[in-house]
mmCIF file of C-alpha atoms in Angstrom:
data_model
loop_
_atom_site.group_PDB
_atom_site.id
_atom_site.type_symbol
_atom_site.label_atom_id
_atom_site.label_comp_id
_atom_site.label_asym_id
_atom_site.label_seq_id
_atom_site.Cartn_x
_atom_site.Cartn_y
_atom_site.Cartn_z
ATOM 1 C CA MET A 1 -97.188 -51.710 -226.510
ATOM 2 C CA SER A 2 -94.281 -53.490 -224.781
ATOM 3 C CA ASP A 3 -93.799 -56.636 -222.634
ATOM 4 C CA THR A 4 -93.623 -56.334 -218.824
ATOM 5 C CA PHE A 5 -93.881 -59.022 -216.105
ATOM 6 C CA CYS A 6 -97.387 -59.235 -214.614
ATOM 7 C CA PRO A 7 -97.493 -60.603 -210.973
ATOM 8 C CA ASP A 8 -101.044 -61.864 -211.396
ATOM 9 C CA CYS A 9 -100.513 -63.568 -214.713
ATOM 10 C CA LYS A 10 -97.076 -64.852 -213.539
ATOM 11 C CA LYS A 11 -95.495 -64.143 -216.963
ATOM 12 C CA HIS A 12 -94.477 -61.364 -219.242
ATOM 13 C CA THR A 13 -97.510 -59.863 -220.959
ATOM 14 C CA GLU A 14 -98.178 -56.952 -223.238
ATOM 15 C CA VAL A 15 -99.070 -53.753 -221.471
ATOM 16 C CA ALA A 16 -101.001 -50.575 -222.573
ATOM 17 C CA PHE A 17 -100.159 -47.052 -221.532
ATOM 18 C CA ASP A 18 -103.036 -44.799 -220.456
ATOM 19 C CA HIS A 19 -101.331 -41.401 -221.056
ATOM 20 C CA SER A 20 -104.257 -39.414 -219.672
ATOM 21 C CA ALA A 21 -104.107 -41.166 -216.244
ATOM 22 C CA GLY A 22 -100.432 -42.113 -216.375
ATOM 23 C CA ASP A 23 -101.262 -45.855 -215.794
ATOM 24 C CA THR A 24 -99.492 -48.956 -217.175
ATOM 25 C CA VAL A 25 -102.148 -51.698 -217.580
ATOM 26 C CA CYS A 26 -101.759 -55.392 -218.298
ATOM 27 C CA THR A 27 -103.778 -56.278 -221.420
ATOM 28 C CA GLU A 28 -104.656 -59.774 -220.234
ATOM 29 C CA CYS A 29 -105.845 -59.311 -216.658
ATOM 30 C CA GLY A 30 -106.310 -55.529 -216.494
ATOM 31 C CA LEU A 31 -104.063 -55.084 -213.533
ATOM 32 C CA VAL A 32 -102.569 -51.633 -213.085
ATOM 33 C CA LEU A 33 -98.868 -52.259 -213.000
ATOM 34 C CA GLU A 34 -97.815 -48.642 -212.541
ATOM 35 C CA ALA A 35 -99.976 -45.644 -211.609
ATOM 36 C CA HIS A 36 -99.478 -41.893 -212.090
ATOM 37 C CA SER A 37 -96.258 -42.260 -213.972
ATOM 38 C CA VAL A 38 -94.571 -39.212 -215.371
ATOM 39 C CA ASP A 39 -94.019 -38.967 -219.082
ATOM 40 C CA GLU A 40 -90.437 -37.623 -219.531
ATOM 41 C CA THR A 41 -90.545 -37.415 -223.311
ATOM 42 C CA SER A 42 -90.838 -34.125 -225.211
ATOM 43 C CA GLU A 43 -94.166 -32.373 -225.098
ATOM 44 C CA TRP A 44 -95.223 -30.502 -228.228
ATOM 45 C CA ARG A 45 -98.580 -29.132 -227.216
ATOM 46 C CA THR A 46 -99.281 -25.531 -228.039
ATOM 47 C CA PHE A 47 -100.261 -23.312 -225.155
ATOM 48 C CA ALA A 48 -100.653 -20.126 -227.080
ATOM 49 C CA ASN A 49 -103.921 -18.166 -226.987
ATOM 50 C CA GLU A 50 -103.917 -17.476 -230.703
ATOM 51 C CA SER A 51 -105.146 -20.376 -232.789
ATOM 52 C CA ASN A 52 -102.651 -19.701 -235.642
ATOM 53 C CA ASP A 53 -99.621 -19.643 -233.249
ATOM 54 C CA ASN A 54 -97.853 -23.014 -233.416
ATOM 55 C CA ASP A 55 -94.979 -22.144 -231.153
ATOM 56 C CA PRO A 56 -94.805 -25.058 -228.563
ATOM 57 C CA VAL A 57 -92.636 -22.989 -226.168
ATOM 58 C CA ARG A 58 -94.296 -22.694 -222.761
ATOM 59 C CA VAL A 59 -91.567 -20.963 -220.775
ATOM 60 C CA GLY A 60 -90.127 -17.489 -220.744
ATOM 61 C CA GLY A 61 -86.647 -16.417 -221.601
ATOM 62 C CA PRO A 62 -83.607 -16.894 -219.361
ATOM 63 C CA SER A 63 -82.881 -14.524 -216.517
ATOM 64 C CA ASN A 64 -80.627 -11.530 -217.263
ATOM 65 C CA PRO A 65 -78.470 -10.447 -214.377
ATOM 66 C CA LEU A 66 -77.936 -7.043 -215.961
ATOM 67 C CA LEU A 67 -81.610 -6.103 -215.468
ATOM 68 C CA THR A 68 -83.105 -4.999 -212.169
ATOM 69 C CA ASP A 69 -85.613 -7.860 -211.929
ATOM 70 C CA GLY A 70 -83.489 -10.352 -213.821
ATOM 71 C CA GLY A 71 -85.623 -9.836 -216.906
ATOM 72 C CA LEU A 72 -88.451 -11.908 -215.397
ATOM 73 C CA SER A 73 -91.115 -9.190 -214.967
ATOM 74 C CA THR A 74 -94.612 -9.571 -216.321
ATOM 75 C CA VAL A 75 -95.864 -7.437 -219.203
ATOM 76 C CA ILE A 76 -99.546 -7.253 -219.977
ATOM 77 C CA ALA A 77 -99.957 -7.253 -223.764
ATOM 78 C CA LYS A 78 -102.785 -5.354 -225.471
ATOM 79 C CA PRO A 79 -105.509 -7.862 -226.264
ATOM 80 C CA ASN A 80 -107.289 -8.300 -229.644
ATOM 81 C CA GLY A 81 -110.533 -9.741 -228.296
ATOM 82 C CA ALA A 82 -113.975 -8.271 -227.901
ATOM 83 C CA HIS A 83 -113.143 -6.946 -224.464
ATOM 84 C CA GLY A 84 -110.088 -5.138 -225.633
ATOM 85 C CA ASP A 85 -111.444 -1.701 -224.605
ATOM 86 C CA PHE A 86 -112.136 -2.868 -221.055
ATOM 87 C CA LEU A 87 -108.715 -4.556 -220.635
ATOM 88 C CA SER A 88 -106.768 -1.723 -222.130
ATOM 89 C CA SER A 89 -108.515 0.802 -219.937
ATOM 90 C CA SER A 90 -107.968 -1.172 -216.712
ATOM 91 C CA LEU A 91 -105.039 -3.575 -216.897
ATOM 92 C CA GLY A 92 -103.303 -1.384 -219.440
ATOM 93 C CA ARG A 93 -103.528 1.522 -217.070
ATOM 94 C CA TRP A 94 -101.869 -0.539 -214.328
ATOM 95 C CA GLN A 95 -99.292 -1.649 -216.796
ATOM 96 C CA ASN A 96 -98.348 1.941 -217.471
ATOM 97 C CA ARG A 97 -98.227 2.824 -213.780
ATOM 98 C CA GLY A 98 -95.763 0.038 -213.084
ATOM 99 C CA SER A 99 -93.500 0.894 -216.083
ATOM 100 C CA ASN A 100 -90.385 -1.170 -216.430
ATOM 101 C CA PRO A 101 -87.311 0.773 -215.190
ATOM 102 C CA ASP A 102 -85.137 -1.225 -217.492
ATOM 103 C CA ARG A 103 -87.046 -0.455 -220.646
ATOM 104 C CA SER A 104 -84.229 1.528 -222.174
ATOM 105 C CA LEU A 105 -81.727 -1.193 -221.345
ATOM 106 C CA ILE A 106 -83.962 -3.864 -222.941
ATOM 107 C CA LEU A 107 -84.257 -1.800 -226.167
ATOM 108 C CA ALA A 108 -80.461 -1.327 -226.148
ATOM 109 C CA PHE A 109 -79.777 -5.040 -225.636
ATOM 110 C CA ARG A 110 -82.246 -5.847 -228.440
ATOM 111 C CA THR A 111 -80.458 -3.468 -230.797
ATOM 112 C CA ILE A 112 -77.099 -5.031 -229.917
ATOM 113 C CA ALA A 113 -78.518 -8.524 -230.556
ATOM 114 C CA ASN A 114 -79.835 -7.462 -233.926
ATOM 115 C CA MET A 115 -76.493 -6.054 -234.977
ATOM 116 C CA ALA A 116 -74.660 -9.108 -233.774
ATOM 117 C CA ASP A 117 -77.024 -11.456 -235.574
ATOM 118 C CA ARG A 118 -76.575 -9.605 -238.824
ATOM 119 C CA LEU A 119 -72.740 -9.998 -238.472
ATOM 120 C CA GLY A 120 -73.091 -13.635 -237.444
ATOM 121 C CA LEU A 121 -71.477 -13.075 -234.049
ATOM 122 C CA VAL A 122 -71.710 -15.656 -231.213
ATOM 123 C CA ALA A 123 -73.641 -15.196 -227.980
ATOM 124 C CA THR A 124 -70.534 -14.517 -225.900
ATOM 125 C CA ILE A 125 -69.791 -11.357 -227.923
ATOM 126 C CA LYS A 126 -73.439 -10.203 -227.489
ATOM 127 C CA ASP A 127 -73.195 -10.695 -223.708
ATOM 128 C CA ARG A 128 -69.855 -8.862 -223.536
ATOM 129 C CA ALA A 129 -71.330 -5.883 -225.470
ATOM 130 C CA ASN A 130 -74.322 -5.870 -223.137
ATOM 131 C CA GLU A 131 -72.055 -5.751 -220.123
ATOM 132 C CA ILE A 132 -70.023 -2.910 -221.608
ATOM 133 C CA TYR A 133 -73.133 -0.867 -222.301
ATOM 134 C CA LYS A 134 -74.535 -1.485 -218.868
ATOM 135 C CA LYS A 135 -71.328 -0.181 -217.258
ATOM 136 C CA VAL A 136 -71.364 2.931 -219.391
ATOM 137 C CA GLU A 137 -75.062 3.497 -218.899
ATOM 138 C CA ASP A 138 -74.624 3.237 -215.066
ATOM 139 C CA LEU A 139 -72.099 6.119 -215.276
ATOM 140 C CA LYS A 140 -74.896 8.349 -216.625
ATOM 141 C CA SER A 141 -72.420 9.886 -219.081
ATOM 142 C CA ILE A 142 -73.958 8.860 -222.413
ATOM 143 C CA ARG A 143 -76.999 11.175 -222.270
ATOM 144 C CA GLY A 144 -77.214 13.401 -225.316
ATOM 145 C CA ARG A 145 -74.812 11.253 -227.295
ATOM 146 C CA ASN A 146 -75.575 9.293 -230.455
ATOM 147 C CA GLN A 147 -77.164 6.146 -229.070
ATOM 148 C CA ASP A 148 -76.612 4.088 -232.275
ATOM 149 C CA ALA A 149 -72.906 4.986 -232.277
ATOM 150 C CA ILE A 150 -72.573 4.044 -228.567
ATOM 151 C CA LEU A 151 -74.193 0.648 -229.131
ATOM 152 C CA ALA A 152 -72.096 -0.030 -232.206
ATOM 153 C CA ALA A 153 -68.936 0.915 -230.306
ATOM 154 C CA CYS A 154 -69.831 -1.459 -227.470
ATOM 155 C CA LEU A 155 -70.156 -4.247 -230.004
ATOM 156 C CA TYR A 156 -66.817 -3.295 -231.652
ATOM 157 C CA ILE A 157 -64.996 -3.346 -228.250
ATOM 158 C CA ALA A 158 -66.683 -6.724 -227.385
ATOM 159 C CA CYS A 159 -65.388 -8.223 -230.603
ATOM 160 C CA ARG A 160 -61.894 -6.997 -229.777
ATOM 161 C CA GLN A 161 -61.984 -8.331 -226.291
ATOM 162 C CA GLU A 162 -63.345 -11.786 -227.329
ATOM 163 C CA ASP A 163 -60.529 -12.007 -229.984
ATOM 164 C CA ARG A 164 -63.048 -11.985 -232.804
ATOM 165 C CA PRO A 165 -62.394 -8.432 -234.191
ATOM 166 C CA ARG A 166 -64.450 -6.786 -236.857
ATOM 167 C CA THR A 167 -63.474 -3.758 -238.859
ATOM 168 C CA VAL A 168 -65.194 -0.437 -238.089
ATOM 169 C CA LYS A 169 -66.652 -0.522 -241.577
ATOM 170 C CA GLU A 170 -68.287 -3.937 -240.870
ATOM 171 C CA ILE A 171 -69.789 -2.658 -237.595
ATOM 172 C CA CYS A 172 -70.877 0.573 -239.465
ATOM 173 C CA SER A 173 -72.722 -1.543 -241.965
ATOM 174 C CA VAL A 174 -75.233 -2.683 -239.304
ATOM 175 C CA ALA A 175 -75.153 0.458 -237.043
ATOM 176 C CA ASN A 176 -78.485 1.979 -238.077
ATOM 177 C CA GLY A 177 -77.001 5.070 -239.695
ATOM 178 C CA ALA A 178 -74.013 5.689 -237.439
ATOM 179 C CA THR A 179 -70.880 6.731 -239.404
ATOM 180 C CA LYS A 180 -67.390 5.348 -239.002
ATOM 181 C CA LYS A 181 -66.275 8.650 -237.455
ATOM 182 C CA GLU A 182 -69.112 8.625 -234.931
ATOM 183 C CA ILE A 183 -68.455 4.975 -233.969
ATOM 184 C CA GLY A 184 -64.733 5.766 -233.619
ATOM 185 C CA ARG A 185 -65.419 8.754 -231.319
ATOM 186 C CA ALA A 186 -67.905 6.722 -229.278
ATOM 187 C CA LYS A 187 -65.357 3.906 -228.904
ATOM 188 C CA GLU A 188 -62.709 6.358 -227.666
ATOM 189 C CA PHE A 189 -65.269 7.942 -225.288
ATOM 190 C CA ILE A 190 -66.276 4.551 -223.791
ATOM 191 C CA VAL A 191 -62.780 3.405 -223.346
ATOM 192 C CA LYS A 192 -61.836 6.622 -221.568
ATOM 193 C CA GLN A 193 -64.929 6.544 -219.363
ATOM 194 C CA LEU A 194 -64.336 2.886 -218.265
ATOM 195 C CA GLU A 195 -60.588 3.439 -217.698
ATOM 196 C CA VAL A 196 -61.378 6.286 -215.383
ATOM 197 C CA GLU A 197 -64.009 4.191 -213.555
ATOM 198 C CA MET A 198 -61.664 1.118 -213.230
ATOM 199 C CA GLY A 199 -58.530 3.156 -212.498
ATOM 200 C CA GLN A 200 -56.537 1.122 -215.031
ATOM 201 C CA SER A 201 -56.075 0.724 -218.765
ATOM 202 C CA MET A 202 -58.812 -1.172 -220.585
ATOM 203 C CA GLU A 203 -57.777 -4.461 -222.254
ATOM 204 C CA MET A 204 -58.790 -4.368 -225.918
ATOM 205 C CA GLY A 205 -56.877 -7.275 -227.360
ATOM 206 C CA THR A 206 -54.332 -7.125 -230.132
ATOM 207 C CA ILE A 207 -55.478 -7.054 -233.781
ATOM 208 C CA HIS A 208 -53.591 -9.290 -236.249
ATOM 209 C CA ALA A 209 -53.978 -9.491 -239.999
ATOM 210 C CA GLY A 210 -54.826 -13.107 -239.676
ATOM 211 C CA ASP A 211 -57.983 -12.320 -237.659
ATOM 212 C CA PHE A 212 -59.571 -10.939 -240.855
ATOM 213 C CA LEU A 213 -57.889 -12.985 -243.520
ATOM 214 C CA ARG A 214 -60.030 -16.103 -243.662
ATOM 215 C CA ARG A 215 -63.248 -14.062 -243.697
ATOM 216 C CA PHE A 216 -61.985 -11.852 -246.503
ATOM 217 C CA CYS A 217 -60.809 -14.873 -248.525
ATOM 218 C CA SER A 218 -64.194 -16.549 -248.068
ATOM 219 C CA THR A 219 -65.962 -13.438 -249.438
ATOM 220 C CA LEU A 220 -63.686 -13.468 -252.439
ATOM 221 C CA GLY A 221 -64.355 -17.139 -253.082
ATOM 222 C CA MET A 222 -60.589 -18.142 -252.921
ATOM 223 C CA ASN A 223 -59.729 -21.880 -252.949
ATOM 224 C CA ASN A 224 -58.183 -23.651 -249.964
ATOM 225 C CA THR A 225 -54.670 -23.675 -251.368
ATOM 226 C CA ALA A 226 -54.648 -19.901 -251.881
ATOM 227 C CA VAL A 227 -56.145 -19.330 -248.420
ATOM 228 C CA LYS A 228 -53.480 -21.440 -246.732
ATOM 229 C CA ALA A 229 -50.754 -19.605 -248.641
ATOM 230 C CA ALA A 230 -52.244 -16.267 -247.644
ATOM 231 C CA GLN A 231 -52.375 -17.297 -244.006
ATOM 232 C CA GLU A 232 -48.709 -18.345 -244.002
ATOM 233 C CA ALA A 233 -47.743 -15.175 -245.739
ATOM 234 C CA VAL A 234 -49.567 -13.027 -243.156
ATOM 235 C CA GLN A 235 -47.807 -14.924 -240.259
ATOM 236 C CA ARG A 236 -44.450 -14.284 -241.893
ATOM 237 C CA SER A 237 -45.271 -10.614 -242.358
ATOM 238 C CA GLU A 238 -45.450 -10.202 -238.562
ATOM 239 C CA GLU A 239 -41.711 -10.719 -238.405
ATOM 240 C CA LEU A 240 -41.228 -7.685 -240.747
ATOM 241 C CA ASP A 241 -41.289 -4.028 -239.841
ATOM 242 C CA ILE A 242 -44.247 -3.119 -242.057
ATOM 243 C CA ARG A 243 -45.966 -0.087 -240.541
ATOM 244 C CA ARG A 244 -49.380 -0.638 -241.949
ATOM 245 C CA SER A 245 -52.621 -1.613 -240.265
ATOM 246 C CA PRO A 246 -53.440 -5.318 -239.961
ATOM 247 C CA ILE A 247 -56.447 -4.898 -242.314
ATOM 248 C CA SER A 248 -54.278 -3.179 -244.988
ATOM 249 C CA ILE A 249 -51.679 -5.947 -244.704
ATOM 250 C CA ALA A 250 -54.315 -8.651 -245.096
ATOM 251 C CA ALA A 251 -55.699 -6.957 -248.192
ATOM 252 C CA ALA A 252 -52.261 -6.514 -249.718
ATOM 253 C CA VAL A 253 -51.325 -10.186 -249.023
ATOM 254 C CA ILE A 254 -54.586 -11.359 -250.650
ATOM 255 C CA TYR A 255 -53.719 -9.195 -253.691
ATOM 256 C CA MET A 256 -50.216 -10.658 -253.905
ATOM 257 C CA ILE A 257 -51.461 -14.267 -253.555
ATOM 258 C CA THR A 258 -54.178 -13.925 -256.173
ATOM 259 C CA GLN A 259 -51.710 -12.438 -258.694
ATOM 260 C CA LEU A 260 -49.856 -15.763 -258.610
ATOM 261 C CA SER A 261 -52.947 -17.900 -259.202
ATOM 262 C CA GLU A 262 -54.995 -18.561 -262.252
ATOM 263 C CA ASP A 263 -58.034 -17.014 -260.516
ATOM 264 C CA LYS A 264 -56.734 -13.425 -260.325
ATOM 265 C CA LYS A 265 -58.911 -10.988 -258.344
ATOM 266 C CA PRO A 266 -59.275 -7.429 -259.445
ATOM 267 C CA LEU A 267 -58.135 -4.774 -257.011
ATOM 268 C CA LYS A 268 -61.623 -3.406 -256.976
ATOM 269 C CA ASP A 269 -63.076 -6.697 -255.748
ATOM 270 C CA ILE A 270 -60.481 -6.953 -252.981
ATOM 271 C CA SER A 271 -61.228 -3.421 -251.922
ATOM 272 C CA LEU A 272 -64.983 -4.225 -251.703
ATOM 273 C CA ALA A 273 -64.403 -7.348 -249.741
ATOM 274 C CA THR A 274 -61.947 -5.900 -247.223
ATOM 275 C CA GLY A 275 -63.250 -2.401 -246.922
ATOM 276 C CA VAL A 276 -59.732 -1.079 -247.698
ATOM 277 C CA ALA A 277 -59.364 1.705 -250.297
ATOM 278 C CA GLU A 278 -57.659 0.684 -253.543
ATOM 279 C CA GLY A 279 -54.875 3.330 -253.006
ATOM 280 C CA THR A 280 -54.200 1.913 -249.537
ATOM 281 C CA ILE A 281 -53.961 -1.613 -250.842
ATOM 282 C CA ARG A 282 -51.486 -0.426 -253.562
ATOM 283 C CA ASN A 283 -49.301 1.356 -250.954
ATOM 284 C CA SER A 284 -49.295 -1.679 -248.680
ATOM 285 C CA TYR A 285 -48.463 -3.942 -251.569
ATOM 286 C CA LYS A 286 -45.635 -1.679 -252.467
ATOM 287 C CA ASP A 287 -44.281 -2.056 -248.893
ATOM 288 C CA LEU A 288 -44.589 -5.923 -249.043
ATOM 289 C CA TYR A 289 -43.286 -6.429 -252.599
ATOM 290 C CA PRO A 290 -39.573 -6.347 -251.667
ATOM 291 C CA TYR A 291 -40.191 -9.207 -249.239
ATOM 292 C CA ALA A 292 -42.247 -11.363 -251.601
ATOM 293 C CA ALA A 293 -39.708 -14.143 -251.675
ATOM 294 C CA ARG A 294 -39.825 -14.384 -247.878
ATOM 295 C CA LEU A 295 -43.598 -14.150 -247.630
ATOM 296 C CA ILE A 296 -44.828 -16.463 -250.317
ATOM 297 C CA PRO A 297 -44.533 -20.178 -249.430
ATOM 298 C CA ASN A 298 -42.392 -22.231 -251.790
ATOM 299 C CA SER A 299 -45.125 -24.870 -251.972
ATOM 300 C CA TYR A 300 -47.377 -22.245 -253.509
ATOM 301 C CA ALA A 301 -45.054 -20.441 -255.902
ATOM 302 C CA LYS A 302 -41.449 -20.988 -256.881
ATOM 303 C CA GLU A 303 -38.913 -18.111 -256.980
ATOM 304 C CA GLU A 304 -39.152 -17.771 -260.780
ATOM 305 C CA ASP A 305 -42.965 -17.538 -260.468
ATOM 306 C CA LEU A 306 -42.580 -14.408 -258.406
ATOM 307 C CA LYS A 307 -41.643 -12.610 -261.646
ATOM 308 C CA ASN A 308 -45.387 -12.647 -262.503
ATOM 309 C CA LEU A 309 -46.106 -10.299 -259.656
ATOM 310 C CA CYS A 310 -47.162 -6.849 -260.715
ATOM 311 C CA THR A 311 -44.424 -4.286 -260.140
ATOM 312 C CA PRO A 312 -45.744 -1.572 -257.747
#
């Protein structure tokens, strides 16, 4: 209850709300102060047919401009009631006759969403991957190719374009059986097809070692001081002519930084966290070792401390 001015009582009185009728009624004289009002608060009723379904959502999903009907078509589900045979033989038959032309697209988008969720990617990357797949699918050039590799490659390209790159090995871990080689070939095929269609080179974004560093450090459980030192070292490494992949440089920098801390990380653990082979990390570390004094911040390790670094 709350206080509201009643014109009949000529004073502020307590009022009662009749939610079923939408009326606000004075408790002293019974005058209806407001009729058919709209309750704008949240509604948590359940509109599901199943008694054990507590989902209060009563609307469908958002429209999808990549689908023919915007993703707002109606699908008749197979019932579980006593009249299931009748409904499945009549309504089900009509459902099959009006089959959704975007069924393959919907399945592809669902697979991309599942892979993105497992990698913890944001919605913008999912949408970009869906757009890339839609463009390639419209070209009718992916028939007979490994569908899992194509979808994984679309997600890889989307990550690159949104400046949130993932390694091919990370994409491969959620790619439903597609190998790194298959994903790599699919990526090259998609880029080539879209470049021919657009008549210009496809922007993929530049990969830097720093794009992977924080994620790798988090996986290894490194403290904030070591992470900041590794980030600064990676930034300084870009000024050097180190002809190694950004992922290899990130792994080598992590190895170098951890050797100067009390919490030293075995090469095997760094290899597992970064997906870079131990031999590759050693070779990259060998290339970085002569520049250790320039790479390691003075606030993290003094020049005499660099003697503790392993000789490559």
